[in-house]
Amino acid sequence: FYRAANQTKFDYSFLQEIPHQRPYPLEGYLMPGVYEFNKKTKAEDILHVMLDRFDRKMTSEVRLRLREGNLTVDQWVTIASIIEWQTKNRGQKPFQARKIYDRLNQGIDLQLPPAPPPYSGFKSYQNGPGLPPGPLNNPGIESLMAALYPAKAQTNGTEHP
């Protein structure tokens, strides 16, 4: 499966901006969910089904929100992967997204614990502001939507819950 993911060429527009040197180029784009395949299904076919599911999430509304937020698809997926990694509570995901965007906009580091492999060398306290070099996992739809629609900023200076 890993060999197919790293060696097969897939023709999806959202994959075009992924840097070639990324250790796992499809990380972040394989939609989690329940899939049913028979034992003879080729890894390439499984990957196509997972990427097709992600592609269906790339609606015109999503593309518009990304343009309005001046985000690439890869930045969006990377932010969603941080939300997925840091926040298991669905209701807190938009607040985690707001915290990430606020820190990025202020030019301060994200204050994350060491990232999981393959980016375990990325430590936001040492690497400074900015996103990790790529998605940390394959985020689910709630994290993707939270990254697209973060909580509104509070104007009284208090922290989000």
mmCIF file of C-alpha atoms in Angstrom:
data_model
loop_
_atom_site.group_PDB
_atom_site.id
_atom_site.type_symbol
_atom_site.label_atom_id
_atom_site.label_comp_id
_atom_site.label_asym_id
_atom_site.label_seq_id
_atom_site.Cartn_x
_atom_site.Cartn_y
_atom_site.Cartn_z
ATOM 1 C CA PHE A 1 0.000 0.000 0.000
ATOM 2 C CA TYR A 2 2.800 2.433 0.943
ATOM 3 C CA ARG A 3 4.671 1.613 -2.246
ATOM 4 C CA ALA A 4 1.562 2.271 -4.331
ATOM 5 C CA ALA A 5 0.892 5.523 -2.468
ATOM 6 C CA ASN A 6 4.428 6.761 -3.006
ATOM 7 C CA GLN A 7 5.064 5.514 -6.544
ATOM 8 C CA THR A 8 1.738 5.718 -8.371
ATOM 9 C CA LYS A 9 0.987 8.917 -10.277
ATOM 10 C CA PHE A 10 -2.502 10.218 -9.589
ATOM 11 C CA ASP A 11 -4.209 12.872 -11.692
ATOM 12 C CA TYR A 12 -5.993 15.117 -9.187
ATOM 13 C CA SER A 13 -5.587 18.876 -9.337
ATOM 14 C CA PHE A 14 -5.290 19.161 -5.553
ATOM 15 C CA LEU A 15 -2.161 16.978 -5.597
ATOM 16 C CA GLN A 16 -0.278 19.225 -8.028
ATOM 17 C CA GLU A 17 0.987 21.635 -5.343
ATOM 18 C CA ILE A 18 2.480 18.958 -3.077
ATOM 19 C CA PRO A 19 6.286 19.269 -2.926
ATOM 20 C CA HIS A 20 8.048 16.320 -4.544
ATOM 21 C CA GLN A 21 10.379 15.846 -1.576
ATOM 22 C CA ARG A 22 7.512 15.184 0.867
ATOM 23 C CA PRO A 23 8.036 11.782 2.538
ATOM 24 C CA TYR A 24 4.393 10.679 2.157
ATOM 25 C CA PRO A 25 2.843 12.787 -0.610
ATOM 26 C CA LEU A 26 -0.712 11.501 -0.109
ATOM 27 C CA GLU A 27 -0.712 12.104 3.660
ATOM 28 C CA GLY A 28 -3.667 14.337 4.403
ATOM 29 C CA TYR A 29 -5.588 13.497 1.248
ATOM 30 C CA LEU A 30 -6.733 9.945 1.998
ATOM 31 C CA MET A 31 -10.190 10.519 3.440
ATOM 32 C CA PRO A 32 -10.828 8.445 6.540
ATOM 33 C CA GLY A 33 -14.041 6.493 6.614
ATOM 34 C CA VAL A 34 -15.562 3.086 6.133
ATOM 35 C CA TYR A 35 -14.595 1.434 2.877
ATOM 36 C CA GLU A 36 -15.452 -2.026 1.615
ATOM 37 C CA PHE A 37 -13.137 -3.820 -0.788
ATOM 38 C CA ASN A 38 -12.650 -7.433 -1.684
ATOM 39 C CA LYS A 39 -9.320 -9.113 -0.977
ATOM 40 C CA LYS A 40 -8.230 -8.875 -4.605
ATOM 41 C CA THR A 41 -8.608 -5.099 -4.856
ATOM 42 C CA LYS A 42 -5.313 -3.524 -5.882
ATOM 43 C CA ALA A 43 -3.744 -0.897 -3.643
ATOM 44 C CA GLU A 44 -3.862 1.617 -6.505
ATOM 45 C CA ASP A 45 -7.630 1.123 -6.796
ATOM 46 C CA ILE A 46 -8.105 1.605 -3.050
ATOM 47 C CA LEU A 47 -6.078 4.802 -3.194
ATOM 48 C CA HIS A 48 -8.170 6.057 -6.119
ATOM 49 C CA VAL A 49 -11.374 5.484 -4.133
ATOM 50 C CA MET A 50 -9.959 7.369 -1.133
ATOM 51 C CA LEU A 51 -8.695 10.234 -3.290
ATOM 52 C CA ASP A 52 -12.017 10.365 -5.149
ATOM 53 C CA ARG A 53 -13.759 10.825 -1.800
ATOM 54 C CA PHE A 54 -11.444 13.752 -1.019
ATOM 55 C CA ASP A 55 -11.994 15.163 -4.508
ATOM 56 C CA ARG A 56 -15.765 15.144 -3.939
ATOM 57 C CA LYS A 57 -15.202 17.339 -0.860
ATOM 58 C CA MET A 58 -13.475 19.924 -3.082
ATOM 59 C CA THR A 59 -16.729 21.674 -3.958
ATOM 60 C CA SER A 60 -16.940 25.116 -5.519
ATOM 61 C CA GLU A 61 -17.852 26.453 -2.049
ATOM 62 C CA VAL A 62 -14.674 24.962 -0.569
ATOM 63 C CA ARG A 63 -12.557 26.395 -3.385
ATOM 64 C CA LEU A 64 -14.163 29.816 -2.898
ATOM 65 C CA ARG A 65 -13.475 29.750 0.871
ATOM 66 C CA LEU A 66 -9.861 28.807 0.207
ATOM 67 C CA ARG A 67 -9.469 31.696 -2.243
ATOM 68 C CA GLU A 68 -11.123 34.111 0.203
ATOM 69 C CA GLY A 69 -8.800 32.926 2.970
ATOM 70 C CA ASN A 70 -5.761 33.056 0.677
ATOM 71 C CA LEU A 71 -5.041 29.394 1.451
ATOM 72 C CA THR A 72 -3.721 26.632 -0.744
ATOM 73 C CA VAL A 73 -5.360 23.231 -0.524
ATOM 74 C CA ASP A 74 -2.169 21.917 1.074
ATOM 75 C CA GLN A 75 -2.187 24.625 3.767
ATOM 76 C CA TRP A 76 -5.859 23.895 4.478
ATOM 77 C CA VAL A 77 -5.230 20.160 4.799
ATOM 78 C CA THR A 78 -2.163 20.771 6.983
ATOM 79 C CA ILE A 79 -4.167 23.024 9.321
ATOM 80 C CA ALA A 80 -6.972 20.450 9.416
ATOM 81 C CA SER A 81 -4.439 17.746 10.272
ATOM 82 C CA ILE A 82 -3.228 19.803 13.251
ATOM 83 C CA ILE A 83 -6.830 20.185 14.398
ATOM 84 C CA GLU A 84 -7.357 16.428 13.989
ATOM 85 C CA TRP A 85 -4.191 15.693 15.971
ATOM 86 C CA GLN A 86 -4.824 18.193 18.762
ATOM 87 C CA THR A 87 -8.593 18.108 19.222
ATOM 88 C CA LYS A 88 -10.761 15.026 19.553
ATOM 89 C CA ASN A 89 -13.848 16.924 20.754
ATOM 90 C CA ARG A 90 -15.831 17.889 17.647
ATOM 91 C CA GLY A 91 -17.244 21.032 19.280
ATOM 92 C CA GLN A 92 -13.760 22.350 20.077
ATOM 93 C CA LYS A 93 -12.379 21.985 16.548
ATOM 94 C CA PRO A 94 -13.503 25.446 15.301
ATOM 95 C CA PHE A 95 -11.884 27.024 18.386
ATOM 96 C CA GLN A 96 -8.648 25.134 17.766
ATOM 97 C CA ALA A 97 -8.783 26.369 14.167
ATOM 98 C CA ARG A 98 -9.215 29.964 15.370
ATOM 99 C CA LYS A 99 -6.216 29.581 17.692
ATOM 100 C CA ILE A 100 -4.075 28.274 14.814
ATOM 101 C CA TYR A 101 -5.101 31.092 12.458
ATOM 102 C CA ASP A 102 -4.583 33.726 15.155
ATOM 103 C CA ARG A 103 -1.057 32.467 15.838
ATOM 104 C CA LEU A 104 -0.219 32.261 12.145
ATOM 105 C CA ASN A 105 -1.537 35.795 11.571
ATOM 106 C CA GLN A 106 0.434 37.120 14.557
ATOM 107 C CA GLY A 107 3.618 35.434 13.335
ATOM 108 C CA ILE A 108 4.098 33.418 16.511
ATOM 109 C CA ASP A 109 4.785 29.701 16.757
ATOM 110 C CA LEU A 110 1.893 27.287 17.017
ATOM 111 C CA GLN A 111 3.119 25.952 20.395
ATOM 112 C CA LEU A 112 2.510 22.353 19.417
ATOM 113 C CA PRO A 113 4.109 19.304 20.984
ATOM 114 C CA PRO A 114 6.611 17.496 18.742
ATOM 115 C CA ALA A 115 4.917 16.409 15.534
ATOM 116 C CA PRO A 116 4.297 12.719 14.815
ATOM 117 C CA PRO A 117 6.316 10.893 12.132
ATOM 118 C CA PRO A 118 7.338 11.648 9.446
ATOM 119 C CA TYR A 119 7.738 15.174 10.821
ATOM 120 C CA SER A 120 8.830 14.238 14.341
ATOM 121 C CA GLY A 121 11.809 16.556 13.861
ATOM 122 C CA PHE A 122 9.413 19.504 13.509
ATOM 123 C CA LYS A 123 9.027 21.182 16.884
ATOM 124 C CA SER A 124 7.103 24.428 16.648
ATOM 125 C CA TYR A 125 8.910 25.834 19.688
ATOM 126 C CA GLN A 126 12.242 25.366 17.879
ATOM 127 C CA ASN A 127 11.185 25.831 14.263
ATOM 128 C CA GLY A 128 9.399 29.103 14.930
ATOM 129 C CA PRO A 129 6.196 30.351 13.360
ATOM 130 C CA GLY A 130 4.499 28.658 10.464
ATOM 131 C CA LEU A 131 2.993 25.349 9.534
ATOM 132 C CA PRO A 132 4.724 21.970 9.580
ATOM 133 C CA PRO A 133 6.104 20.904 6.180
ATOM 134 C CA GLY A 134 2.949 18.913 5.424
ATOM 135 C CA PRO A 135 -0.154 17.270 6.866
ATOM 136 C CA LEU A 136 0.449 15.250 10.040
ATOM 137 C CA ASN A 137 -2.354 12.757 9.345
ATOM 138 C CA ASN A 138 -5.446 12.280 7.198
ATOM 139 C CA PRO A 139 -7.988 14.644 8.765
ATOM 140 C CA GLY A 140 -11.676 13.854 8.859
ATOM 141 C CA ILE A 141 -14.442 16.053 7.528
ATOM 142 C CA GLU A 142 -15.033 17.810 10.893
ATOM 143 C CA SER A 143 -11.419 18.977 11.046
ATOM 144 C CA LEU A 144 -11.455 20.010 7.387
ATOM 145 C CA MET A 145 -14.630 22.036 7.942
ATOM 146 C CA ALA A 146 -13.245 23.606 11.138
ATOM 147 C CA ALA A 147 -10.158 24.691 9.192
ATOM 148 C CA LEU A 148 -12.463 26.199 6.575
ATOM 149 C CA TYR A 149 -14.894 27.774 9.060
ATOM 150 C CA PRO A 150 -12.995 28.605 12.272
ATOM 151 C CA ALA A 151 -14.779 30.075 15.267
ATOM 152 C CA LYS A 152 -15.236 33.827 15.149
ATOM 153 C CA ALA A 153 -12.568 35.778 16.989
ATOM 154 C CA GLN A 154 -13.599 37.011 20.398
ATOM 155 C CA THR A 155 -13.283 40.759 20.734
ATOM 156 C CA ASN A 156 -12.952 40.986 24.533
ATOM 157 C CA GLY A 157 -9.452 39.503 24.589
ATOM 158 C CA THR A 158 -10.403 36.323 26.429
ATOM 159 C CA GLU A 159 -9.347 32.851 25.374
ATOM 160 C CA HIS A 160 -11.722 30.500 23.643
ATOM 161 C CA PRO A 161 -12.931 27.582 25.757
#
